[in-house]
Amino acid sequence: MDHLLGEATRSAGDAELIARAASGDRAAFTELVERHRAAVHRYARSLTKNDADAEDALQRTFLAVWRSAATFRGPASARSWLFTVARNAALRQARPRREDATEPEALAELGARAGWGTDSPHALLEGAEVRARLGAALARLDADDREVIVLRDLEGLSGDEASSVLGLSLSALKSRLHRARLRLMASLQEEIR
Amino acid sequence: MKLDREVAGLTCARVLEHLPDFIDGRLAPAERASVEAHLAGCDVCERFGGSYGAVVAALRRELGTPEPLSRDVEQRLAQALGAPASDDP
Ligand SMILES: [Zn+2]
């Protein structure tokens, strides 16, 4: 449909596209979908058990965006709003979240599992298929750990944006991200041994 | 090897805690200077910090761009949204 979209639509910012979608502009909505569908799908997939649920969440995300575009309030980040909608859609059918009743693992222990104190933590990224190994390690994490890495390290959301999507304080977000990265390193580490 | 070892006035445990802000360049100048001094004198943290930063950079580099949707998923999405798939005439 590219030829139907004016240059103005393709160069518009997300917030502007959402505002235009709110007033019924289908082309603006289509551009928004095309711009973000792959990222929203990946984020949904990080939260759901299977591809079918992720696809369902993807569809419901953009339906909700179309219906509730008028409720978006700039200048909040359009991406964090989009990911928040996606999160709600994905978690509706996702597994129950991990209970946080257990004592959080001490940072020192996590660090040790992640390779602190070993001779060659650099070996984590050596060898072939780095992309595949990172993807596999990410897939082995708990959903909580995976989603914070997807939002911050893969999608590049700022700390403020990610904390707003996850409903966490900035300091809680930072701590979750740090622990998630250490668990990812531990997972890469175990694979090498 | 213990994380309570102190080098340049900081324990390894503190350095581990500071790593995310350190690699993001978000530490205050004084804190940054003491982490740098610790890393200069502590091989273990220097190696681990390098590895941590490399993994974070690799995540973005290797996985930063999501795979495009398959044609099927794309079509079903367009259908659900009540519009033709993007490449349809
Ligand atoms: Zn140290």
mmCIF file of C-alpha atoms and ligand atoms in Angstrom:
data_model
loop_
_atom_site.group_PDB
_atom_site.id
_atom_site.type_symbol
_atom_site.label_atom_id
_atom_site.label_comp_id
_atom_site.label_asym_id
_atom_site.label_seq_id
_atom_site.Cartn_x
_atom_site.Cartn_y
_atom_site.Cartn_z
ATOM 1 C CA MET A 1 0.000 0.000 0.000
ATOM 2 C CA ASP A 2 3.127 2.149 0.038
ATOM 3 C CA HIS A 3 2.123 4.023 -3.084
ATOM 4 C CA LEU A 4 -1.062 5.151 -1.367
ATOM 5 C CA LEU A 5 0.758 6.696 1.535
ATOM 6 C CA GLY A 6 1.856 10.236 1.075
ATOM 7 C CA GLU A 7 5.383 11.270 1.929
ATOM 8 C CA ALA A 8 3.925 13.255 4.812
ATOM 9 C CA THR A 9 2.531 10.089 6.348
ATOM 10 C CA ARG A 10 5.760 8.171 6.030
ATOM 11 C CA SER A 11 7.803 10.892 7.660
ATOM 12 C CA ALA A 12 5.298 11.706 10.408
ATOM 13 C CA GLY A 13 6.256 10.980 14.016
ATOM 14 C CA ASP A 14 4.450 8.216 15.896
ATOM 15 C CA ALA A 15 2.532 10.650 18.087
ATOM 16 C CA GLU A 16 1.246 12.444 15.008
ATOM 17 C CA LEU A 17 0.205 9.155 13.384
ATOM 18 C CA ILE A 18 -1.705 8.189 16.520
ATOM 19 C CA ALA A 19 -3.442 11.559 16.591
ATOM 20 C CA ARG A 20 -4.437 11.179 12.948
ATOM 21 C CA ALA A 21 -5.606 7.607 13.515
ATOM 22 C CA ALA A 22 -7.763 8.946 16.349
ATOM 23 C CA SER A 23 -9.571 11.123 13.845
ATOM 24 C CA GLY A 24 -10.163 8.153 11.553
ATOM 25 C CA ASP A 25 -7.156 8.470 9.214
ATOM 26 C CA ARG A 26 -6.714 4.898 7.981
ATOM 27 C CA ALA A 27 -3.455 5.605 6.116
ATOM 28 C CA ALA A 28 -1.844 6.990 9.251
ATOM 29 C CA PHE A 29 -2.930 3.895 11.173
ATOM 30 C CA THR A 30 -1.566 1.584 8.468
ATOM 31 C CA GLU A 31 1.775 3.350 8.599
ATOM 32 C CA LEU A 32 1.846 2.979 12.384
ATOM 33 C CA VAL A 33 1.115 -0.754 12.089
ATOM 34 C CA GLU A 34 3.790 -1.295 9.445
ATOM 35 C CA ARG A 35 6.328 0.618 11.452
ATOM 36 C CA HIS A 36 5.841 -1.315 14.672
ATOM 37 C CA ARG A 37 4.248 -4.686 13.945
ATOM 38 C CA ALA A 38 7.509 -6.674 13.973
ATOM 39 C CA ALA A 39 8.662 -5.146 17.257
ATOM 40 C CA VAL A 40 5.252 -5.550 18.897
ATOM 41 C CA HIS A 41 5.116 -9.160 17.726
ATOM 42 C CA ARG A 42 8.524 -9.919 19.174
ATOM 43 C CA TYR A 43 7.645 -8.276 22.472
ATOM 44 C CA ALA A 44 4.358 -10.190 22.644
ATOM 45 C CA ARG A 45 6.214 -13.398 21.837
ATOM 46 C CA SER A 46 8.551 -12.756 24.756
ATOM 47 C CA LEU A 47 5.513 -12.805 27.048
ATOM 48 C CA THR A 48 3.398 -15.615 25.647
ATOM 49 C CA LYS A 49 3.790 -19.366 25.668
ATOM 50 C CA ASN A 50 3.513 -19.864 21.927
ATOM 51 C CA ASP A 51 3.325 -18.265 18.508
ATOM 52 C CA ALA A 52 -0.447 -18.450 18.297
ATOM 53 C CA ASP A 53 -0.907 -16.455 21.501
ATOM 54 C CA ALA A 54 1.679 -13.922 20.325
ATOM 55 C CA GLU A 55 -0.135 -13.475 17.028
ATOM 56 C CA ASP A 56 -3.411 -13.088 18.832
ATOM 57 C CA ALA A 57 -1.857 -10.467 21.100
ATOM 58 C CA LEU A 58 -0.423 -8.684 18.051
ATOM 59 C CA GLN A 59 -3.851 -8.413 16.459
ATOM 60 C CA ARG A 60 -5.536 -7.315 19.653
ATOM 61 C CA THR A 61 -2.837 -4.724 20.276
ATOM 62 C CA PHE A 62 -3.446 -2.895 17.022
ATOM 63 C CA LEU A 63 -7.208 -3.241 17.271
ATOM 64 C CA ALA A 64 -6.988 -1.633 20.694
ATOM 65 C CA VAL A 65 -4.672 1.047 19.342
ATOM 66 C CA TRP A 66 -7.132 1.858 16.541
ATOM 67 C CA ARG A 67 -10.057 2.016 18.956
ATOM 68 C CA SER A 68 -8.347 3.925 21.700
ATOM 69 C CA ALA A 69 -5.992 6.166 19.742
ATOM 70 C CA ALA A 70 -7.976 9.124 21.056
ATOM 71 C CA THR A 71 -6.949 8.291 24.612
ATOM 72 C CA PHE A 72 -3.245 8.638 23.815
ATOM 73 C CA ARG A 73 -1.873 11.725 25.445
ATOM 74 C CA GLY A 74 1.259 13.221 24.009
ATOM 75 C CA PRO A 75 3.959 14.076 24.711
ATOM 76 C CA ALA A 76 4.282 10.748 26.518
ATOM 77 C CA SER A 77 6.352 8.345 24.456
ATOM 78 C CA ALA A 78 4.255 6.796 21.713
ATOM 79 C CA ARG A 79 6.400 3.654 21.758
ATOM 80 C CA SER A 80 5.953 3.116 25.461
ATOM 81 C CA TRP A 81 2.182 3.550 25.035
ATOM 82 C CA LEU A 82 2.205 1.007 22.212
ATOM 83 C CA PHE A 83 4.205 -1.497 24.249
ATOM 84 C CA THR A 84 1.923 -0.955 27.235
ATOM 85 C CA VAL A 85 -1.108 -1.825 25.103
ATOM 86 C CA ALA A 86 0.774 -4.869 23.770
ATOM 87 C CA ARG A 87 1.668 -5.964 27.274
ATOM 88 C CA ASN A 88 -1.949 -5.864 28.384
ATOM 89 C CA ALA A 89 -2.986 -7.828 25.315
ATOM 90 C CA ALA A 90 -0.260 -10.450 25.752
ATOM 91 C CA LEU A 91 -0.655 -10.938 29.475
ATOM 92 C CA ARG A 92 -4.347 -11.607 29.143
ATOM 93 C CA GLN A 93 -3.578 -15.110 27.957
ATOM 94 C CA ALA A 94 -0.045 -15.555 29.254
ATOM 95 C CA ARG A 95 1.130 -17.802 32.033
ATOM 96 C CA PRO A 96 0.730 -16.556 35.578
ATOM 97 C CA ARG A 97 3.614 -14.306 36.459
ATOM 98 C CA ARG A 98 6.452 -15.633 38.560
ATOM 99 C CA GLU A 99 5.769 -15.359 42.256
ATOM 100 C CA ASP A 100 8.238 -12.996 43.804
ATOM 101 C CA ALA A 101 7.754 -14.405 47.287
ATOM 102 C CA THR A 102 11.150 -16.067 47.244
ATOM 103 C CA GLU A 103 14.144 -14.124 48.495
ATOM 104 C CA PRO A 104 15.809 -12.444 45.511
ATOM 105 C CA GLU A 105 19.088 -14.121 44.640
ATOM 106 C CA ALA A 106 22.008 -12.103 45.990
ATOM 107 C CA LEU A 107 23.765 -10.025 43.347
ATOM 108 C CA ALA A 108 27.071 -11.642 44.320
ATOM 109 C CA GLU A 109 25.739 -15.130 43.609
ATOM 110 C CA LEU A 110 24.249 -14.020 40.329
ATOM 111 C CA GLY A 111 27.540 -12.395 39.397
ATOM 112 C CA ALA A 112 29.415 -15.612 40.135
ATOM 113 C CA ARG A 113 27.010 -17.645 38.008
ATOM 114 C CA ALA A 114 27.421 -15.065 35.256
ATOM 115 C CA GLY A 115 31.169 -15.655 35.232
ATOM 116 C CA TRP A 116 32.576 -13.124 37.699
ATOM 117 C CA GLY A 117 35.866 -14.542 38.945
ATOM 118 C CA THR A 118 36.383 -16.900 36.045
ATOM 119 C CA ASP A 119 39.371 -16.588 33.768
ATOM 120 C CA SER A 120 37.666 -15.887 30.515
ATOM 121 C CA PRO A 121 34.172 -14.443 30.638
ATOM 122 C CA HIS A 122 34.938 -13.069 27.176
ATOM 123 C CA ALA A 123 34.519 -16.593 25.816
ATOM 124 C CA LEU A 124 30.767 -16.033 26.124
ATOM 125 C CA LEU A 125 30.683 -14.368 22.744
ATOM 126 C CA GLU A 126 33.448 -16.262 21.028
ATOM 127 C CA GLY A 127 32.857 -18.714 18.257
ATOM 128 C CA ALA A 128 30.163 -18.996 15.667
ATOM 129 C CA GLU A 129 26.445 -18.338 15.756
ATOM 130 C CA VAL A 130 26.521 -15.565 18.350
ATOM 131 C CA ARG A 131 23.109 -14.377 17.226
ATOM 132 C CA ALA A 132 21.558 -17.822 17.555
ATOM 133 C CA ARG A 133 23.166 -18.458 20.937
ATOM 134 C CA LEU A 134 22.024 -15.100 22.304
ATOM 135 C CA GLY A 135 18.523 -15.764 21.024
ATOM 136 C CA ALA A 136 18.466 -19.211 22.608
ATOM 137 C CA ALA A 137 19.772 -17.913 25.940
ATOM 138 C CA LEU A 138 17.118 -15.198 25.895
ATOM 139 C CA ALA A 139 14.434 -17.793 25.198
ATOM 140 C CA ARG A 140 15.528 -19.818 28.237
ATOM 141 C CA LEU A 141 14.972 -16.907 30.648
ATOM 142 C CA ASP A 142 11.823 -16.368 32.686
ATOM 143 C CA ALA A 143 9.308 -14.093 30.975
ATOM 144 C CA ASP A 144 10.009 -11.287 33.485
ATOM 145 C CA ASP A 145 13.699 -11.332 32.691
ATOM 146 C CA ARG A 146 13.190 -11.704 28.980
ATOM 147 C CA GLU A 147 10.773 -8.820 28.613
ATOM 148 C CA VAL A 148 12.944 -6.282 30.386
ATOM 149 C CA ILE A 149 15.882 -7.206 28.133
ATOM 150 C CA VAL A 150 13.674 -7.034 25.042
ATOM 151 C CA LEU A 151 12.395 -3.574 25.961
ATOM 152 C CA ARG A 152 15.684 -2.023 27.045
ATOM 153 C CA ASP A 153 18.473 -3.817 25.195
ATOM 154 C CA LEU A 154 16.750 -4.968 22.007
ATOM 155 C CA GLU A 155 14.113 -2.290 21.398
ATOM 156 C CA GLY A 156 16.226 0.429 22.959
ATOM 157 C CA LEU A 157 13.502 1.975 25.113
ATOM 158 C CA SER A 158 14.867 4.443 27.648
ATOM 159 C CA GLY A 159 14.775 3.588 31.340
ATOM 160 C CA ASP A 160 11.842 5.945 31.813
ATOM 161 C CA GLU A 161 9.908 4.441 28.904
ATOM 162 C CA ALA A 162 10.502 0.860 30.004
ATOM 163 C CA SER A 163 9.613 1.593 33.616
ATOM 164 C CA SER A 164 6.346 3.131 32.453
ATOM 165 C CA VAL A 165 5.513 0.066 30.316
ATOM 166 C CA LEU A 166 6.270 -2.301 33.182
ATOM 167 C CA GLY A 167 4.712 -0.166 35.905
ATOM 168 C CA LEU A 168 7.947 -0.119 37.896
ATOM 169 C CA SER A 169 9.960 2.628 39.508
ATOM 170 C CA LEU A 170 13.122 3.505 37.628
ATOM 171 C CA SER A 171 15.279 1.953 40.338
ATOM 172 C CA ALA A 172 13.242 -1.276 40.361
ATOM 173 C CA LEU A 173 13.546 -1.397 36.590
ATOM 174 C CA LYS A 174 17.320 -0.956 36.716
ATOM 175 C CA SER A 175 17.680 -3.696 39.275
ATOM 176 C CA ARG A 176 15.488 -6.094 37.274
ATOM 177 C CA LEU A 177 17.426 -5.355 34.087
ATOM 178 C CA HIS A 178 20.802 -5.893 35.754
ATOM 179 C CA ARG A 179 19.704 -9.221 37.240
ATOM 180 C CA ALA A 180 18.155 -10.316 33.969
ATOM 181 C CA ARG A 181 21.389 -9.580 32.092
ATOM 182 C CA LEU A 182 23.400 -11.517 34.677
ATOM 183 C CA ARG A 183 21.050 -14.500 34.316
ATOM 184 C CA LEU A 184 21.427 -14.273 30.560
ATOM 185 C CA MET A 185 25.214 -14.367 30.960
ATOM 186 C CA ALA A 186 24.857 -17.334 33.321
ATOM 187 C CA SER A 187 22.771 -19.084 30.717
ATOM 188 C CA LEU A 188 25.406 -18.434 28.023
ATOM 189 C CA GLN A 189 28.037 -19.614 30.498
ATOM 190 C CA GLU A 190 26.295 -22.920 31.158
ATOM 191 C CA GLU A 191 26.047 -23.555 27.466
ATOM 192 C CA ILE A 192 29.809 -23.263 27.051
ATOM 193 C CA ARG A 193 30.738 -25.613 29.889
ATOM 194 C CA MET B 1 37.863 -15.056 44.974
ATOM 195 C CA LYS B 2 35.558 -12.872 47.068
ATOM 196 C CA LEU B 3 33.451 -9.924 46.033
ATOM 197 C CA ASP B 4 34.206 -8.102 49.287
ATOM 198 C CA ARG B 5 37.765 -7.468 48.183
ATOM 199 C CA GLU B 6 38.521 -3.752 48.225
ATOM 200 C CA VAL B 7 40.557 -2.048 45.523
ATOM 201 C CA ALA B 8 40.916 1.729 45.232
ATOM 202 C CA GLY B 9 38.358 2.247 47.994
ATOM 203 C CA LEU B 10 35.574 0.185 46.352
ATOM 204 C CA THR B 11 34.628 -3.439 46.892
ATOM 205 C CA CYS B 12 34.103 -5.701 43.895
ATOM 206 C CA ALA B 13 30.470 -6.053 45.023
ATOM 207 C CA ARG B 14 29.975 -2.283 44.684
ATOM 208 C CA VAL B 15 31.534 -2.339 41.243
ATOM 209 C CA LEU B 16 29.202 -5.159 40.192
ATOM 210 C CA GLU B 17 26.276 -3.052 41.406
ATOM 211 C CA HIS B 18 27.463 -0.011 39.469
ATOM 212 C CA LEU B 19 28.129 -1.825 36.185
ATOM 213 C CA PRO B 20 24.862 -0.943 34.374
ATOM 214 C CA ASP B 21 25.206 2.783 35.068
ATOM 215 C CA PHE B 22 28.911 2.606 34.324
ATOM 216 C CA ILE B 23 28.464 1.149 30.845
ATOM 217 C CA ASP B 24 25.635 3.632 30.166
ATOM 218 C CA GLY B 25 27.871 6.519 31.206
ATOM 219 C CA ARG B 26 25.375 7.471 33.891
ATOM 220 C CA LEU B 27 27.602 7.574 36.944
ATOM 221 C CA ALA B 28 28.461 10.888 38.553
ATOM 222 C CA PRO B 29 32.052 11.900 37.685
ATOM 223 C CA ALA B 30 33.409 11.049 41.155
ATOM 224 C CA GLU B 31 31.767 7.598 41.165
ATOM 225 C CA ARG B 32 32.923 6.982 37.647
ATOM 226 C CA ALA B 33 36.487 7.838 38.608
ATOM 227 C CA SER B 34 36.472 5.407 41.529
ATOM 228 C CA VAL B 35 35.009 2.590 39.413
ATOM 229 C CA GLU B 36 37.697 3.254 36.818
ATOM 230 C CA ALA B 37 40.382 3.184 39.505
ATOM 231 C CA HIS B 38 39.018 -0.124 40.794
ATOM 232 C CA LEU B 39 38.946 -1.645 37.310
ATOM 233 C CA ALA B 40 42.532 -0.523 36.732
ATOM 234 C CA GLY B 41 43.611 -2.437 39.831
ATOM 235 C CA CYS B 42 41.260 -5.449 39.721
ATOM 236 C CA ASP B 43 41.677 -7.916 36.876
ATOM 237 C CA VAL B 44 38.614 -9.888 37.840
ATOM 238 C CA CYS B 45 36.222 -6.932 37.632
ATOM 239 C CA GLU B 46 37.990 -5.574 34.592
ATOM 240 C CA ARG B 47 37.408 -8.854 32.733
ATOM 241 C CA PHE B 48 33.868 -9.271 33.977
ATOM 242 C CA GLY B 49 32.902 -5.653 33.240
ATOM 243 C CA GLY B 50 34.251 -6.024 29.729
ATOM 244 C CA SER B 51 32.233 -9.166 29.221
ATOM 245 C CA TYR B 52 29.052 -7.573 30.625
ATOM 246 C CA GLY B 53 29.403 -4.584 28.330
ATOM 247 C CA ALA B 54 30.132 -6.837 25.359
ATOM 248 C CA VAL B 55 27.016 -8.947 25.976
ATOM 249 C CA VAL B 56 24.804 -5.853 26.236
ATOM 250 C CA ALA B 57 26.288 -4.437 23.030
ATOM 251 C CA ALA B 58 25.890 -7.801 21.278
ATOM 252 C CA LEU B 59 22.196 -7.992 22.215
ATOM 253 C CA ARG B 60 21.541 -4.729 20.435
ATOM 254 C CA ARG B 61 23.833 -5.507 17.520
ATOM 255 C CA GLU B 62 22.694 -9.094 16.904
ATOM 256 C CA LEU B 63 19.043 -8.963 17.932
ATOM 257 C CA GLY B 64 18.203 -5.253 17.707
ATOM 258 C CA THR B 65 16.155 -5.557 14.544
ATOM 259 C CA PRO B 66 13.201 -7.913 14.912
ATOM 260 C CA GLU B 67 12.585 -10.502 12.221
ATOM 261 C CA PRO B 68 9.980 -9.276 9.755
ATOM 262 C CA LEU B 69 6.620 -10.999 10.154
ATOM 263 C CA SER B 70 5.906 -13.958 7.944
ATOM 264 C CA ARG B 71 3.585 -13.282 5.036
ATOM 265 C CA ASP B 72 0.851 -15.366 6.711
ATOM 266 C CA VAL B 73 1.001 -13.490 9.978
ATOM 267 C CA GLU B 74 1.040 -10.207 8.092
ATOM 268 C CA GLN B 75 -2.026 -11.170 6.105
ATOM 269 C CA ARG B 76 -3.975 -12.358 9.113
ATOM 270 C CA LEU B 77 -3.105 -9.107 10.900
ATOM 271 C CA ALA B 78 -4.342 -7.028 7.978
ATOM 272 C CA GLN B 79 -7.488 -9.120 7.882
ATOM 273 C CA ALA B 80 -8.108 -8.690 11.599
ATOM 274 C CA LEU B 81 -7.664 -4.951 11.179
ATOM 275 C CA GLY B 82 -10.084 -4.909 8.288
ATOM 276 C CA ALA B 83 -7.621 -3.798 5.650
ATOM 277 C CA PRO B 84 -5.964 -5.511 2.691
ATOM 278 C CA ALA B 85 -2.437 -6.873 3.229
ATOM 279 C CA SER B 86 0.149 -4.251 2.498
ATOM 280 C CA ASP B 87 1.275 -5.499 -0.896
ATOM 281 C CA ASP B 88 -2.142 -6.347 -2.265
ATOM 282 C CA PRO B 89 -3.327 -4.220 -5.183
HETATM 283 ZN ZN ZN C 1 36.998 -6.047 41.635
#
